[in-house]
Amino acid sequence: IAAAAWQLKRVAELVIDLSAGWLAIVPFVCAPEIVRFGTSARPYALALAASLASFRYLLEWQESQNKKTAAKYLIASVLTLHLHYLFGFIFVIQAAYLACCRVCGRRVGVGVPLAAAILLPVSMLPLLGVLRSSAKQAESFAHAVRPTFAQLLQACFPPAVLLAMGLGLLLLLVSARNPQWRRTRLRPEFVFLLATWMILGPVVFFLIARLTDQSVFATRYLLF
């Protein structure tokens, strides 16, 4: 979780502003899901750290086109997939982000996305036997209670986090006599990234759980 928090700090600095890094860590480490899965023996926290690192190095590579950064991105991406294969959904989000960058007129290199599209599936080949075994075991958890629309809203907008943010803003307004707001203008592709990152995973996993017998709509699988 400490590694994930550091990667989140760097992502916030790249996407929002240099002053947003440490502020992003506070709600992150206080979120009930982070407290819960950060103290779990299962690899969700490890996969979260790797997935955040993957996003960070993708954003850094997008700005610098540096080969070392590209190598770090590929390593973090492979680790993400191997630590928990359902966290591989982040690559759908990343692909959507790169497509948005192209639409917005920003330069997008094809080398790293192409390398990832080849390397990630190849890296999973030695694990095909394990994946087959996991798929068979997953059949035992099929036919679970289907998620509700209220649960989808809770997954996209966690009530505890929203409540804490609201109380924090209220406290700020009450305690500050003349609060000065310095609004940060986000680039369109970053607005798209944040919205997609927050909503796309829960919506897709919700639809899978509603339309099939796969019980994938769970907080632990959506921790990314």
Tab-separated table of C-alpha atoms in Angstrom:
chain	number	residue	atom	x	y	z
A	1	ILE	CA	0.000	0.000	0.000
A	2	ALA	CA	2.903	2.360	0.694
A	3	ALA	CA	4.235	1.686	-2.807
A	4	ALA	CA	0.740	2.176	-4.264
A	5	ALA	CA	0.368	5.472	-2.389
A	6	TRP	CA	3.672	6.725	-3.792
A	7	GLN	CA	2.683	5.799	-7.337
A	8	LEU	CA	-0.688	7.516	-6.838
A	9	LYS	CA	1.145	10.639	-5.665
A	10	ARG	CA	3.136	10.712	-8.893
A	11	VAL	CA	0.006	10.104	-11.011
A	12	ALA	CA	-1.806	12.982	-9.278
A	13	GLU	CA	1.168	15.272	-9.892
A	14	LEU	CA	1.221	14.348	-13.579
A	15	VAL	CA	-2.528	14.589	-14.161
A	16	ILE	CA	-3.622	17.421	-11.870
A	17	ASP	CA	-0.842	19.543	-10.398
A	18	LEU	CA	2.420	19.206	-8.462
A	19	SER	CA	0.596	20.335	-5.327
A	20	ALA	CA	-1.984	17.537	-5.627
A	21	GLY	CA	0.342	14.633	-4.924
A	22	TRP	CA	0.363	14.490	-1.137
A	23	LEU	CA	-3.299	15.537	-0.973
A	24	ALA	CA	-4.268	12.529	-3.090
A	25	ILE	CA	-2.630	10.149	-0.625
A	26	VAL	CA	-4.832	11.192	2.322
A	27	PRO	CA	-8.225	9.913	1.072
A	28	PHE	CA	-6.465	6.940	-0.509
A	29	VAL	CA	-4.950	5.517	2.694
A	30	CYS	CA	-8.107	6.355	4.673
A	31	ALA	CA	-10.523	4.630	2.267
A	32	PRO	CA	-12.160	1.598	3.950
A	33	GLU	CA	-11.354	-0.655	0.991
A	34	ILE	CA	-7.668	0.242	1.157
A	35	VAL	CA	-7.548	-0.418	4.895
A	36	ARG	CA	-9.292	-3.751	4.346
A	37	PHE	CA	-7.333	-5.090	1.400
A	38	GLY	CA	-4.067	-3.494	2.469
A	39	THR	CA	-4.078	-5.812	5.479
A	40	SER	CA	-5.099	-8.888	3.493
A	41	ALA	CA	-2.760	-11.759	2.683
A	42	ARG	CA	-4.145	-11.871	-0.850
A	43	PRO	CA	-2.283	-10.024	-3.636
A	44	TYR	CA	-4.780	-7.211	-4.221
A	45	ALA	CA	-2.543	-4.505	-2.726
A	46	LEU	CA	0.431	-5.748	-4.740
A	47	ALA	CA	-1.612	-5.704	-7.937
A	48	LEU	CA	-2.864	-2.219	-7.077
A	49	ALA	CA	0.689	-0.925	-6.628
A	50	ALA	CA	1.748	-2.449	-9.951
A	51	SER	CA	-1.289	-1.090	-11.802
A	52	LEU	CA	-0.713	2.432	-10.469
A	53	ALA	CA	2.950	2.168	-11.475
A	54	SER	CA	1.823	1.092	-14.944
A	55	PHE	CA	-0.381	4.181	-15.246
A	56	ARG	CA	2.376	6.435	-13.919
A	57	TYR	CA	4.995	5.231	-16.380
A	58	LEU	CA	2.510	5.359	-19.260
A	59	LEU	CA	1.799	9.020	-18.467
A	60	GLU	CA	5.512	9.792	-18.120
A	61	TRP	CA	6.296	8.004	-21.370
A	62	GLN	CA	3.509	9.885	-23.141
A	63	GLU	CA	5.247	13.144	-22.177
A	64	SER	CA	8.893	12.135	-22.676
A	65	GLN	CA	8.936	9.139	-25.082
A	66	ASN	CA	11.890	7.916	-23.000
A	67	LYS	CA	13.009	4.316	-23.604
A	68	LYS	CA	13.814	3.635	-19.930
A	69	THR	CA	10.359	4.853	-18.942
A	70	ALA	CA	8.854	2.600	-21.622
A	71	ALA	CA	10.740	-0.385	-20.157
A	72	LYS	CA	9.457	0.455	-16.666
A	73	TYR	CA	5.916	0.651	-18.040
A	74	LEU	CA	6.170	-2.765	-19.649
A	75	ILE	CA	7.607	-4.338	-16.473
A	76	ALA	CA	4.901	-2.798	-14.276
A	77	SER	CA	2.219	-3.906	-16.747
A	78	VAL	CA	3.421	-7.523	-16.775
A	79	LEU	CA	3.538	-7.496	-12.960
A	80	THR	CA	-0.032	-6.180	-12.850
A	81	LEU	CA	-1.295	-9.006	-15.015
A	82	HIS	CA	0.601	-11.666	-13.090
A	83	LEU	CA	-0.330	-10.399	-9.624
A	84	HIS	CA	-4.049	-10.474	-10.481
A	85	TYR	CA	-5.212	-11.110	-14.027
A	86	LEU	CA	-8.558	-9.296	-13.560
A	87	PHE	CA	-6.566	-6.115	-12.936
A	88	GLY	CA	-5.605	-6.437	-16.598
A	89	PHE	CA	-8.737	-4.385	-17.286
A	90	ILE	CA	-6.546	-1.320	-16.722
A	91	PHE	CA	-5.171	-1.849	-20.218
A	92	VAL	CA	-8.638	-1.229	-21.636
A	93	ILE	CA	-8.663	2.096	-19.768
A	94	GLN	CA	-5.159	2.912	-20.976
A	95	ALA	CA	-6.092	2.127	-24.578
A	96	ALA	CA	-9.125	4.412	-24.295
A	97	TYR	CA	-6.889	7.158	-22.868
A	98	LEU	CA	-4.370	6.871	-25.720
A	99	ALA	CA	-7.206	6.936	-28.247
A	100	CYS	CA	-8.507	10.119	-26.590
A	101	CYS	CA	-5.021	11.648	-26.797
A	102	ARG	CA	-4.998	10.935	-30.525
A	103	VAL	CA	-8.446	12.507	-30.947
A	104	CYS	CA	-7.304	15.576	-28.966
A	105	GLY	CA	-4.397	16.016	-31.367
A	106	ARG	CA	-1.617	14.896	-29.038
A	107	ARG	CA	1.200	12.777	-30.397
A	108	VAL	CA	0.907	9.104	-29.472
A	109	GLY	CA	3.770	6.753	-30.276
A	110	VAL	CA	2.856	3.272	-31.470
A	111	GLY	CA	5.979	1.447	-30.277
A	112	VAL	CA	5.088	0.990	-26.614
A	113	PRO	CA	1.376	0.144	-27.120
A	114	LEU	CA	2.379	-2.378	-29.796
A	115	ALA	CA	5.064	-3.878	-27.550
A	116	ALA	CA	2.534	-4.164	-24.703
A	117	ALA	CA	-0.052	-5.782	-27.002
A	118	ILE	CA	2.512	-8.478	-27.846
A	119	LEU	CA	4.345	-8.854	-24.537
A	120	LEU	CA	1.349	-9.101	-22.202
A	121	PRO	CA	-0.378	-12.074	-23.907
A	122	VAL	CA	2.980	-13.829	-24.423
A	123	SER	CA	3.855	-13.412	-20.737
A	124	MET	CA	0.665	-15.292	-19.818
A	125	LEU	CA	1.430	-18.362	-21.949
A	126	PRO	CA	3.318	-20.200	-19.148
A	127	LEU	CA	0.253	-19.729	-16.909
A	128	LEU	CA	-2.368	-21.242	-19.200
A	129	GLY	CA	-2.645	-24.343	-17.024
A	130	VAL	CA	-3.150	-22.256	-13.895
A	131	LEU	CA	-5.763	-20.100	-15.651
A	132	ARG	CA	-7.695	-23.196	-16.730
A	133	SER	CA	-7.676	-24.461	-13.145
A	134	SER	CA	-8.842	-21.065	-11.868
A	135	ALA	CA	-11.642	-21.011	-14.437
A	136	LYS	CA	-12.874	-24.411	-13.245
A	137	GLN	CA	-12.792	-23.299	-9.617
A	138	ALA	CA	-14.665	-20.123	-10.531
A	139	GLU	CA	-17.620	-22.264	-11.615
A	140	SER	CA	-18.217	-22.993	-7.922
A	141	PHE	CA	-18.975	-19.308	-7.365
A	142	ALA	CA	-21.328	-18.923	-10.313
A	143	HIS	CA	-25.029	-18.161	-9.913
A	144	ALA	CA	-24.363	-15.690	-7.108
A	145	VAL	CA	-26.861	-12.947	-6.294
A	146	ARG	CA	-26.758	-10.414	-9.103
A	147	PRO	CA	-25.594	-6.899	-8.163
A	148	THR	CA	-28.070	-4.032	-7.970
A	149	PHE	CA	-27.861	-0.593	-9.567
A	150	ALA	CA	-27.350	0.901	-6.091
A	151	GLN	CA	-24.236	-1.256	-5.691
A	152	LEU	CA	-22.974	0.032	-9.027
A	153	LEU	CA	-23.342	3.623	-7.836
A	154	GLN	CA	-21.533	2.738	-4.600
A	155	ALA	CA	-18.677	1.199	-6.575
A	156	CYS	CA	-18.308	4.280	-8.806
A	157	PHE	CA	-18.807	6.801	-6.008
A	158	PRO	CA	-17.855	5.244	-2.631
A	159	PRO	CA	-20.142	6.822	0.026
A	160	ALA	CA	-17.474	6.887	2.757
A	161	VAL	CA	-15.017	8.739	0.527
A	162	LEU	CA	-17.664	11.212	-0.686
A	163	LEU	CA	-18.810	11.870	2.884
A	164	ALA	CA	-15.254	12.488	4.066
A	165	MET	CA	-14.598	14.829	1.132
A	166	GLY	CA	-17.818	16.742	1.817
A	167	LEU	CA	-17.033	17.140	5.502
A	168	GLY	CA	-13.487	18.204	4.663
A	169	LEU	CA	-14.710	20.905	2.269
A	170	LEU	CA	-17.264	22.083	4.820
A	171	LEU	CA	-14.575	22.323	7.501
A	172	LEU	CA	-12.355	24.257	5.106
A	173	LEU	CA	-15.111	26.749	4.289
A	174	VAL	CA	-15.987	27.248	7.950
A	175	SER	CA	-12.423	27.619	9.205
A	176	ALA	CA	-11.028	29.828	6.420
A	177	ARG	CA	-12.129	33.444	6.481
A	178	ASN	CA	-11.182	34.222	2.896
A	179	PRO	CA	-10.376	30.960	1.110
A	180	GLN	CA	-8.466	31.553	-2.096
A	181	TRP	CA	-9.109	28.928	-4.757
A	182	ARG	CA	-6.483	28.400	-7.444
A	183	ARG	CA	-8.342	26.376	-10.023
A	184	THR	CA	-6.266	23.900	-11.991
A	185	ARG	CA	-7.306	23.462	-15.598
A	186	LEU	CA	-7.104	19.814	-16.593
A	187	ARG	CA	-6.296	18.840	-20.145
A	188	PRO	CA	-9.260	17.178	-21.935
A	189	GLU	CA	-7.506	13.805	-22.185
A	190	PHE	CA	-6.876	13.816	-18.418
A	191	VAL	CA	-10.537	14.594	-17.709
A	192	PHE	CA	-11.433	11.664	-19.959
A	193	LEU	CA	-8.866	9.433	-18.211
A	194	LEU	CA	-10.183	10.216	-14.720
A	195	ALA	CA	-13.809	9.663	-15.737
A	196	THR	CA	-13.012	6.420	-17.558
A	197	TRP	CA	-10.777	5.146	-14.759
A	198	MET	CA	-13.498	5.793	-12.191
A	199	ILE	CA	-16.540	4.480	-14.041
A	200	LEU	CA	-15.695	2.086	-16.902
A	201	GLY	CA	-14.476	-0.839	-14.784
A	202	PRO	CA	-17.479	-0.943	-12.427
A	203	VAL	CA	-19.927	-0.584	-15.336
A	204	VAL	CA	-18.351	-3.382	-17.400
A	205	PHE	CA	-17.976	-5.756	-14.431
A	206	PHE	CA	-21.548	-4.942	-13.387
A	207	LEU	CA	-22.877	-5.823	-16.848
A	208	ILE	CA	-20.883	-9.073	-16.894
A	209	ALA	CA	-22.287	-10.046	-13.489
A	210	ARG	CA	-25.825	-9.133	-14.569
A	211	LEU	CA	-25.769	-10.790	-17.987
A	212	THR	CA	-23.703	-13.897	-17.175
A	213	ASP	CA	-23.090	-16.235	-14.258
A	214	GLN	CA	-19.656	-14.762	-13.531
A	215	SER	CA	-19.444	-13.154	-10.078
A	216	VAL	CA	-16.832	-10.551	-10.989
A	217	PHE	CA	-18.608	-7.515	-9.552
A	218	ALA	CA	-16.724	-7.312	-6.259
A	219	THR	CA	-14.707	-4.551	-4.633
A	220	ARG	CA	-11.539	-6.645	-4.543
A	221	TYR	CA	-11.632	-7.095	-8.324
A	222	LEU	CA	-12.339	-3.388	-8.869
A	223	LEU	CA	-9.627	-2.101	-6.548
A	224	PHE	CA	-7.693	-0.712	-9.523
